[in-house]
Short mmCIF file of C-alpha atoms in Angstrom, two decimals:
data_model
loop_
_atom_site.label_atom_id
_atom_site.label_comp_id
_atom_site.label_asym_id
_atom_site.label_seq_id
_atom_site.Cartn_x
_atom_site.Cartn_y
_atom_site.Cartn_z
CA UNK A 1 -10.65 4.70 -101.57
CA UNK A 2 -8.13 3.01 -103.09
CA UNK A 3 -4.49 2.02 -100.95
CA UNK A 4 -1.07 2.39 -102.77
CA UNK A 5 1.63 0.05 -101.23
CA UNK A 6 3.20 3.46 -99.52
CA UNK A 7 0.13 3.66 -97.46
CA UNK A 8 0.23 0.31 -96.21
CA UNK A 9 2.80 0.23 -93.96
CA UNK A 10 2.36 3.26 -92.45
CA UNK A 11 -1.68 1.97 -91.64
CA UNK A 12 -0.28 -1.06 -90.27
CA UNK A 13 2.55 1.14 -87.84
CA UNK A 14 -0.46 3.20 -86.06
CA UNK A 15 -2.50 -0.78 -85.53
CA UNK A 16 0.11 -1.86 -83.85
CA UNK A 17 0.65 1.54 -81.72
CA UNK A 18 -3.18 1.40 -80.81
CA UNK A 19 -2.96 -2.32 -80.00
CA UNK A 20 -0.02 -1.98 -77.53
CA UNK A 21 -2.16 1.04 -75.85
CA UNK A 22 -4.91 -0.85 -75.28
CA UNK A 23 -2.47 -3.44 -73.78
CA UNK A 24 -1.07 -1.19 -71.17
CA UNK A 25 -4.15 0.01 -70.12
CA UNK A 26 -5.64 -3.28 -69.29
CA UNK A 27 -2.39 -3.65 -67.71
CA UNK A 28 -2.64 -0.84 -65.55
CA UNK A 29 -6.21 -1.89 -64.56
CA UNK A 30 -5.80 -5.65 -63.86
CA UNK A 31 -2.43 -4.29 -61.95
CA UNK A 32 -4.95 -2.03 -59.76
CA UNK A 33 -7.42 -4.26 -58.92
CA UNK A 34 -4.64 -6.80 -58.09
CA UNK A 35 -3.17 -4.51 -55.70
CA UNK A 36 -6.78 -3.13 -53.96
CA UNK A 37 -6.89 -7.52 -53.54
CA UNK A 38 -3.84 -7.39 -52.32
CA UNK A 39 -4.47 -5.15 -49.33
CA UNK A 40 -4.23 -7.13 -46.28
CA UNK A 41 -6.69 -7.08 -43.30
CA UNK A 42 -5.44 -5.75 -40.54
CA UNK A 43 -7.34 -5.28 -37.37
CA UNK A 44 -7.38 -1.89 -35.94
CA UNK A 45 -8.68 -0.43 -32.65
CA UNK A 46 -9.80 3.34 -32.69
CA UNK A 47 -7.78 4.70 -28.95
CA UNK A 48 -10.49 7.13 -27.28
CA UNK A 49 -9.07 9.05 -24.25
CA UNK A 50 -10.45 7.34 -20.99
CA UNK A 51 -11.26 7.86 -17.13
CA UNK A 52 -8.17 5.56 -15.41
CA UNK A 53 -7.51 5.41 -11.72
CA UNK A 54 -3.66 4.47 -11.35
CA UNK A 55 -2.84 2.04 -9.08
CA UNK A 56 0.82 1.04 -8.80
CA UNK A 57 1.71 -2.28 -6.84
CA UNK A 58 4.40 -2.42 -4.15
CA UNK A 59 5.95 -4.83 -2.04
CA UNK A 60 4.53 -4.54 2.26
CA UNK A 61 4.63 -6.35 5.26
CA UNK A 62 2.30 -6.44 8.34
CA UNK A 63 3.04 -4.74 11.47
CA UNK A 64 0.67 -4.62 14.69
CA UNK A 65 -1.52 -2.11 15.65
CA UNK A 66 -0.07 -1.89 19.04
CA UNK A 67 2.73 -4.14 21.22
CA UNK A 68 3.25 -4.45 24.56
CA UNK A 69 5.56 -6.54 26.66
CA UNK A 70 4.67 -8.18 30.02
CA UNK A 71 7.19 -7.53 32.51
CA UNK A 72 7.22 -7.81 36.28
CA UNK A 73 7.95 -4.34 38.17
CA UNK A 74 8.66 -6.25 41.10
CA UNK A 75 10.76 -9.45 41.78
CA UNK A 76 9.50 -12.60 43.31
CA UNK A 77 8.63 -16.46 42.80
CA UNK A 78 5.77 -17.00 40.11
CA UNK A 79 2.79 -18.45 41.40
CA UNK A 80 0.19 -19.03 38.47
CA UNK A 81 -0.09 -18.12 34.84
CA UNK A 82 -3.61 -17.78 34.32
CA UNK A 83 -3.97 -17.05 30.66
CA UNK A 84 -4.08 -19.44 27.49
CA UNK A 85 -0.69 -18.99 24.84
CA UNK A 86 -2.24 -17.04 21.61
CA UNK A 87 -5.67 -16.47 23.59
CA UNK A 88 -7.43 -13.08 22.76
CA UNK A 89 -6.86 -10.85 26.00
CA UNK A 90 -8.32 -8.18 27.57
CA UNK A 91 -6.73 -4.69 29.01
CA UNK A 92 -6.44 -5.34 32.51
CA UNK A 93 -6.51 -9.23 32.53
CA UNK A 94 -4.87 -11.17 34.81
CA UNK A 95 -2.17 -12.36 33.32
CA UNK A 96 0.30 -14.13 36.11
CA UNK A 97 0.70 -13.71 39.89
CA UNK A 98 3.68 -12.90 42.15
CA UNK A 99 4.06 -14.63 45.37
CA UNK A 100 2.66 -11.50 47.63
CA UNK A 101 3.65 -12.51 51.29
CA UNK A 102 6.72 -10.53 51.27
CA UNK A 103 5.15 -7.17 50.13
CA UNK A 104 2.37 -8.12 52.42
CA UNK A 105 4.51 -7.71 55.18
CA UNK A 106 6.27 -4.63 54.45
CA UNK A 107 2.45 -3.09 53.66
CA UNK A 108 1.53 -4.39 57.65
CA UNK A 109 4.98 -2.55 58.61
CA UNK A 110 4.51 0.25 56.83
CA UNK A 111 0.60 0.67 57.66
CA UNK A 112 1.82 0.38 61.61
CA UNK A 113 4.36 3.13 61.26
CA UNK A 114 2.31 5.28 59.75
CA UNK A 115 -0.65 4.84 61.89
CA UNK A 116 1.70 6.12 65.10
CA UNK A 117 2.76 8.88 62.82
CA UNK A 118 -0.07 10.19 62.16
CA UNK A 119 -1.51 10.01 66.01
CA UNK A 120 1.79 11.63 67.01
CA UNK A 121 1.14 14.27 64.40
CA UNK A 122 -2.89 14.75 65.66
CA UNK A 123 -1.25 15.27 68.93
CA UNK A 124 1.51 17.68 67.99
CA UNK A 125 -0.95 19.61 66.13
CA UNK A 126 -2.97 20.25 69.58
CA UNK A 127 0.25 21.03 71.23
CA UNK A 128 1.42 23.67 69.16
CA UNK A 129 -1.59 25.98 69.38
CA UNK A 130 -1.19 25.84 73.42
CA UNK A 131 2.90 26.64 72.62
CA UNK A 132 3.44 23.45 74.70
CA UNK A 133 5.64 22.01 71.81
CA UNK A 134 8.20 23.89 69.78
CA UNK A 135 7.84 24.52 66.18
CA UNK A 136 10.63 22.53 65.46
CA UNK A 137 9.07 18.85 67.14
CA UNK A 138 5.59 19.82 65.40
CA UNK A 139 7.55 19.86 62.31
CA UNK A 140 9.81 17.09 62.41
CA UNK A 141 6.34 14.89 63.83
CA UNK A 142 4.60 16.33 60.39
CA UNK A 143 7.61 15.09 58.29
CA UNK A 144 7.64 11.44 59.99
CA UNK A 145 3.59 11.58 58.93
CA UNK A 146 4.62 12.17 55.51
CA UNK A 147 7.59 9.68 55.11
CA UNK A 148 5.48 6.68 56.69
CA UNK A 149 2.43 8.25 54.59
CA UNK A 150 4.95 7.42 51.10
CA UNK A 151 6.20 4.39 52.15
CA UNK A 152 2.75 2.61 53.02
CA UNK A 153 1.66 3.74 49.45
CA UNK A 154 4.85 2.71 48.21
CA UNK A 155 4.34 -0.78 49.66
CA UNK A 156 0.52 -0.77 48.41
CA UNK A 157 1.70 -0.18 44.73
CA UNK A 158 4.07 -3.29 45.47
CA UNK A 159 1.55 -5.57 46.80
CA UNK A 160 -0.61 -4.33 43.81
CA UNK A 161 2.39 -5.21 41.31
CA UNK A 162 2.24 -8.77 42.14
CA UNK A 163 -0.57 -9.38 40.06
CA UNK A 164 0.54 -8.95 36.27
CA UNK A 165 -2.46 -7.85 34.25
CA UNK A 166 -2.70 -6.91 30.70
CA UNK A 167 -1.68 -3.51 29.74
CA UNK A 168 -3.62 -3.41 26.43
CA UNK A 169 -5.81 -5.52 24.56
CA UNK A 170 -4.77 -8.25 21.96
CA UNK A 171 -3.38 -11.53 20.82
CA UNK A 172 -1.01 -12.97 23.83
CA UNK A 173 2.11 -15.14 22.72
CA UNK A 174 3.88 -17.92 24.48
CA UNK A 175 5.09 -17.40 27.99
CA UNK A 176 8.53 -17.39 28.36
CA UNK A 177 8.54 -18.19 32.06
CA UNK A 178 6.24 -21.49 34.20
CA UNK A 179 5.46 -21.77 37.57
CA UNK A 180 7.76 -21.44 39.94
CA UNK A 181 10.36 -19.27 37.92
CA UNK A 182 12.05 -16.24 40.00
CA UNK A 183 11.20 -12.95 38.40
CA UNK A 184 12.81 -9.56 39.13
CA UNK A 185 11.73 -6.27 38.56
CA UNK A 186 14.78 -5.28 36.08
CA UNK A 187 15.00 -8.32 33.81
CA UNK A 188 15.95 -8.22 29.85
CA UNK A 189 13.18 -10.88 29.10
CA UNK A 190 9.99 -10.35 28.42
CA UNK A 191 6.97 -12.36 30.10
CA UNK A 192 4.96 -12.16 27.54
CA UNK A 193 4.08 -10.21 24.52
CA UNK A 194 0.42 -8.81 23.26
CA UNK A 195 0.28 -7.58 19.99
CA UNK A 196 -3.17 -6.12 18.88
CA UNK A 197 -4.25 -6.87 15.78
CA UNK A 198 -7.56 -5.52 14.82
CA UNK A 199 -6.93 -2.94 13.05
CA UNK A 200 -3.25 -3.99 11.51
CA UNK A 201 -0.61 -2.19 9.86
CA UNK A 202 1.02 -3.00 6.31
CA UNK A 203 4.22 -0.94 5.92
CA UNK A 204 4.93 0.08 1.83
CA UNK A 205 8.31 0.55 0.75
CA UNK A 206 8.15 3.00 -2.26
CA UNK A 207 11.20 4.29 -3.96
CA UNK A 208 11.24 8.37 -3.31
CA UNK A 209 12.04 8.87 -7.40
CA UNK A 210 7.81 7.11 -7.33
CA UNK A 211 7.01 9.84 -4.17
CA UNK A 212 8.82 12.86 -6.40
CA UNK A 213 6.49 11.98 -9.49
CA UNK A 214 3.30 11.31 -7.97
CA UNK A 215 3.75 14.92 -6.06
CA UNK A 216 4.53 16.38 -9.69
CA UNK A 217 1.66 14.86 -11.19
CA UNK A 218 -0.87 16.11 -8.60
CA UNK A 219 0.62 19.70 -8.32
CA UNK A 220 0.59 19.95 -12.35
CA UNK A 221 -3.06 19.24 -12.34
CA UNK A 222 -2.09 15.46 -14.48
CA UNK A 223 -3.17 13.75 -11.74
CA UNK A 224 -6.43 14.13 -9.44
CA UNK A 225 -6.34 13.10 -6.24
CA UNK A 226 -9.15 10.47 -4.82
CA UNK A 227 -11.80 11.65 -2.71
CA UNK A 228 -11.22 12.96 0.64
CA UNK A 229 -7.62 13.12 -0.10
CA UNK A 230 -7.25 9.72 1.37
CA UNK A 231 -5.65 7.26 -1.05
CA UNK A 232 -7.26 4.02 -0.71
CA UNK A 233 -5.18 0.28 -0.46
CA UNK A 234 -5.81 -3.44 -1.36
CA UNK A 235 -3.80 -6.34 -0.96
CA UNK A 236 -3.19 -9.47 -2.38
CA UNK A 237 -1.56 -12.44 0.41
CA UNK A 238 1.54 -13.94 -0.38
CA UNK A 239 -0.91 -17.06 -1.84
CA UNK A 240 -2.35 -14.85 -4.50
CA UNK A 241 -5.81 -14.38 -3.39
CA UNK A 242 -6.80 -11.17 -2.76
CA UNK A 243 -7.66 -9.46 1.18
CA UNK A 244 -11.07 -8.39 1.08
CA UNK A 245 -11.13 -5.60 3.10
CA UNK A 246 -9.26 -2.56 1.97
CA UNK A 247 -7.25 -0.16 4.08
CA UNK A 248 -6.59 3.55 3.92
CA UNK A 249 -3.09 5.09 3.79
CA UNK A 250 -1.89 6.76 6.98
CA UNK A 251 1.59 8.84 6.40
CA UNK A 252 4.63 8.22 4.74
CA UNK A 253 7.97 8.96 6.24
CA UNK A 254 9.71 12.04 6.43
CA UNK A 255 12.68 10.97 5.48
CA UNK A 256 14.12 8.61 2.89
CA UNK A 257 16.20 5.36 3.58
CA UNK A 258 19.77 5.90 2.82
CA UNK A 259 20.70 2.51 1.85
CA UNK A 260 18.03 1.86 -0.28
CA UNK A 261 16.74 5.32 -1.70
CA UNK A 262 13.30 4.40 -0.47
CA UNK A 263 10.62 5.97 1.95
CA UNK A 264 8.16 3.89 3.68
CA UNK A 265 4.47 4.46 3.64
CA UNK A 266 1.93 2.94 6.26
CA UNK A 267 -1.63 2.01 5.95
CA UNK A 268 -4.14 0.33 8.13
CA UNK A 269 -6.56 -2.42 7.50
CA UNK A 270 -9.65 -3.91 9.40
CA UNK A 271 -8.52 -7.54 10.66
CA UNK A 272 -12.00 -9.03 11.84
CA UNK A 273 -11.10 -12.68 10.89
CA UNK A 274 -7.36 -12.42 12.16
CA UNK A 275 -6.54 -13.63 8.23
CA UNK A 276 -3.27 -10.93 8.41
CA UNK A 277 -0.66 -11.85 10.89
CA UNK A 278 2.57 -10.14 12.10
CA UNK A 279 5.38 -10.27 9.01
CA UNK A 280 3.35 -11.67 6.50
CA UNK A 281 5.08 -10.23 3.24
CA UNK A 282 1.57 -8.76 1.04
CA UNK A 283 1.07 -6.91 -2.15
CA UNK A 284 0.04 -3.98 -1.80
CA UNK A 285 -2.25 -2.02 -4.91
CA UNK A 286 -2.12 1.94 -3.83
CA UNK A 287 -4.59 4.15 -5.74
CA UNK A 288 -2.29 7.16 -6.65
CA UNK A 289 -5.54 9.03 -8.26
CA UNK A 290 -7.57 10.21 -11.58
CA UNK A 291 -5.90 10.32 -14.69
CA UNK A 292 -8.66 11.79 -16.87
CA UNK A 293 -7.85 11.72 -20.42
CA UNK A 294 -5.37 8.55 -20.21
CA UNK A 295 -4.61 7.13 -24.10
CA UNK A 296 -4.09 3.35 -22.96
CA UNK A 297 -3.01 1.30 -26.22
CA UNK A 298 -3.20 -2.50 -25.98
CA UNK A 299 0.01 -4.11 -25.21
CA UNK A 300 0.19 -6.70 -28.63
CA UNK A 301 -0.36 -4.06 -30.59
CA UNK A 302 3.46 -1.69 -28.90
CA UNK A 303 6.53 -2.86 -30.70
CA UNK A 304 10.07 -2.23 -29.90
CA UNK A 305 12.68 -0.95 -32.82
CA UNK A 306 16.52 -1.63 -33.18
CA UNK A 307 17.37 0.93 -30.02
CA UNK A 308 14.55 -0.41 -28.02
CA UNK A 309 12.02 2.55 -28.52
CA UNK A 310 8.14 1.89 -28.24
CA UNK A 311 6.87 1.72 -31.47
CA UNK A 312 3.06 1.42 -32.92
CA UNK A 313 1.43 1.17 -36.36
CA UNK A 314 -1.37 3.79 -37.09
CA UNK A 315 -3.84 3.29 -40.25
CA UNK A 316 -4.12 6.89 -41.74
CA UNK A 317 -7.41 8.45 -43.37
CA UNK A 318 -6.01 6.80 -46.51
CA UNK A 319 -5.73 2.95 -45.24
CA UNK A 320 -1.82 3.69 -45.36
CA UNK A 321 0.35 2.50 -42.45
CA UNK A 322 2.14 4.82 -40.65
CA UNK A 323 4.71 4.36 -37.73
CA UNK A 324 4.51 5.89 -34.73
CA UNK A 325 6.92 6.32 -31.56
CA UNK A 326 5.65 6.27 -28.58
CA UNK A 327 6.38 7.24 -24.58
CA UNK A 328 4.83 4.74 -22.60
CA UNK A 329 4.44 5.49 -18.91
CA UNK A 330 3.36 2.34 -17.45
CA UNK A 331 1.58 -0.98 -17.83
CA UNK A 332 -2.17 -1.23 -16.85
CA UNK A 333 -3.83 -4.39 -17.15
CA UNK A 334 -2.17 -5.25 -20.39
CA UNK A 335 -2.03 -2.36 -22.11
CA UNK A 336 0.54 0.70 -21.85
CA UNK A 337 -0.38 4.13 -20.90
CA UNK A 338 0.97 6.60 -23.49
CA UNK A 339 1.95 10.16 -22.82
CA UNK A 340 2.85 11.10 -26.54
CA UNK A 341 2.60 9.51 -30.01
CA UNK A 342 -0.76 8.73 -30.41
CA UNK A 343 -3.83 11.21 -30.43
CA UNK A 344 -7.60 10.39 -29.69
CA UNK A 345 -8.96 9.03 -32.88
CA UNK A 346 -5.63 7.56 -34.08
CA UNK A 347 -6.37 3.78 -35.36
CA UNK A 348 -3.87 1.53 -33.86
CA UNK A 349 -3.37 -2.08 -35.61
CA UNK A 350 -3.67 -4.52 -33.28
CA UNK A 351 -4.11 -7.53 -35.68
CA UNK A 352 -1.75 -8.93 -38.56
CA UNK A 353 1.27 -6.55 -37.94
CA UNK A 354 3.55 -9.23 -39.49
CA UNK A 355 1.85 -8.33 -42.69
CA UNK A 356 2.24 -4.97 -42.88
CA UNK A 357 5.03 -2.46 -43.41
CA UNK A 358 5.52 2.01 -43.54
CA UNK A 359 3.76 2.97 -46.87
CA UNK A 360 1.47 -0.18 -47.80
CA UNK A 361 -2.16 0.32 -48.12
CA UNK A 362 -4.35 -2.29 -45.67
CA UNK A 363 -8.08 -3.26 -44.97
CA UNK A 364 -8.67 -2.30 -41.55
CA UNK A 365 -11.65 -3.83 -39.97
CA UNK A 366 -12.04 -3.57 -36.03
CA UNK A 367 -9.67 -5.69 -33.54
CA UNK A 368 -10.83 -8.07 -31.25
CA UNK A 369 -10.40 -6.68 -27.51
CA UNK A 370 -10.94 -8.38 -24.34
CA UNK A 371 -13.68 -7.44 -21.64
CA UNK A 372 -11.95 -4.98 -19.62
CA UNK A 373 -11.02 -3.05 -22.33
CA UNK A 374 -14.13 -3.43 -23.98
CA UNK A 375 -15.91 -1.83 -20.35
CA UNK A 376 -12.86 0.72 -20.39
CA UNK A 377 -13.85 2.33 -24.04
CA UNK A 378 -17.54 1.64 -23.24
CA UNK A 379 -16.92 4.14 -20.06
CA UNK A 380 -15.17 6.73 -22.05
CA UNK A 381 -17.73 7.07 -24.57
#
């Protein structure tokens, strides 16, 4: 076939069209498989709804069991102390001794009179069946039997009183009185005090918007309570280590503190060793209950936007990254406890969120967790 010059050019147009084609489509493709190389890695963790007992941690301080203070109930000099200062004692112990030689006399007196009381009565009693007395002298002989009757009892008790013995049993402070001192029955001061310690108290001060909630959770069905209906407490000492015997909570009070908004809940512990003493200031972990289906998200990979909102990024079916606001409840052990914003099966990124922005398309390959939460989604499964 033979080409005229008219032909030419127009061949050589439609080479140069095809050419610049084949250009843009190796464009296109070196552009794609720049961008798929491109894609960063991002580490993602997969949130699975969970078994989580809540446990909140408030503030306490110790309180004894019981408390008692020594006090005379009769006056007199102080003879002995017979007890060791922060010794355990028992109920009934002898604790200190009143001189007794006064109150022994007025129990000889008063055992005397009532001895020739009582024979007059016998008598009078004979005499008025015979009509030899009148009814009047038998009665007024039966009312002298009965005065001297009280007052030798009286005087017993008061004999008895001079000997100061324990009322309960416990841990015995310092003595605020020696040997010698003068003691009356009516004094402000204390001889002593016993506190008992085994069991112990540890008063919680919770604020009542905490009480409110937790009620509103359980009623609503959000929250199980534990077993028995008894919420169970541990504490950790002012030193950080923990108390290894936990306690059960007892009541809370009925009404709320009106300087502080706050109501305060009491629980006892076993004190075998003595380690918890009077005032000691303790942190108290209270199990509130069961949350079953708690969404926990791990706290490096929560965010906070421009007004301060809880913010995640979620990998979509398409490896594109999606944000997410959340409503985070609490903080548990590093991570936050979500109530919306987040669904079982959503993949949070945990890993390499300074690389990634709304829109981009990412690698995601699993995040590294620690061992609790590793346990945690090990349980749920």
């Amino acid at each position: 076939m033979k080409m005229t010059p008219q032909k030419m050019p127009r061949i050589a147009g439609v080479a140069v069209v095809l050419v610049t084609c084949l250009q843009l489509v190796a464009c296109k493709k070196d552009s794609a498989l720049a961008a798929a190389s491109a894609a960063p890695e991002v580490g993602v963790l997969t949130i699975q709804p969970q078994k989580l007992q809540l446990v909140t941690e408030l503030p306490g301080r110790t309180s004894p069991f019981l408390i008692a203070e020594v006090r005379p109930q009769v006056g007199g000099i102080l003879l002995k102390r017979s007890f060791k200062e922060g010794a355990e004692v028992k109920a009934g112990q002898s604790l200190y001794e009143i001189d007794p030689a006064p109150y022994k006399a007025v129990m000889s007196r008063a055992e005397a009179a009532f001895q020739s009381a009582q024979s007059l009565a016998n008598r009078y009693e004979q005499l008025i069946q015979t009509r030899a007395i009148s009814q009047q002298q038998f009665d007024d002989a039966r009312s002298q039997y009965l005065q001297t009757k009280a007052a030798m009892d009286t005087a017993r008790i008061d004999l008895n009183y001079t000997k100061i013995g324990a009322p309960i049993s416990g841990r015995i402070g310092r003595s605020t009185v020696t040997q010698g001192a003068l003691v009356t029955a009516n004094q402000g001061t204390a001889l002593a005090t016993i506190q008992q310690l085994n069991p112990i108290y540890v008063d919680i001060v919770q604020p009542s918007t905490s009480l409110l909630r937790l009620r509103e959770e359980l009623a609503s069905g959000r929250l199980k309570s534990a077993a028995g209906g008894e919420a169970e407490v541990h504490l950790t000492l002012d030193d950080g280590r923990p108390y290894p015997h936990p306690g059960k909570l007892q009541f809370s009070e009925v009404s709320v503190d009106e300087s502080t908004g706050a109501v305060t809940l009491r629980a006892v512990f076993p004190n075998p060793q003595g380690l918890l003493l009077p005032g000691m200031f303790v942190r108290a972990q209270l199990q509130e209950g069961v949350r079953d289906n708690a969404l926990l998200v791990p706290q490096r990979g929560v965010t906070r936007d421009t007004q301060g909102n809880a913010v995640a990024m979620v990998v979509d079916a398409k490896n594109s990254v999606q944000q997410r606001s959340l409503v985070t409840e609490r903080s548990v052990e590093g991570q936050w406890l979500v109530s919306s914003g987040i669904k079982p099966g959503d993949r949070v990124i945990l890993d390499g969120l300074q690389r990634v922005r709304p829109g981009i398309e990412v690698k995601p390959v699993p995040a590294s967790i620690n061992e609790k939460q590793a346990v945690a989604m090990a349980a749920s499964k």
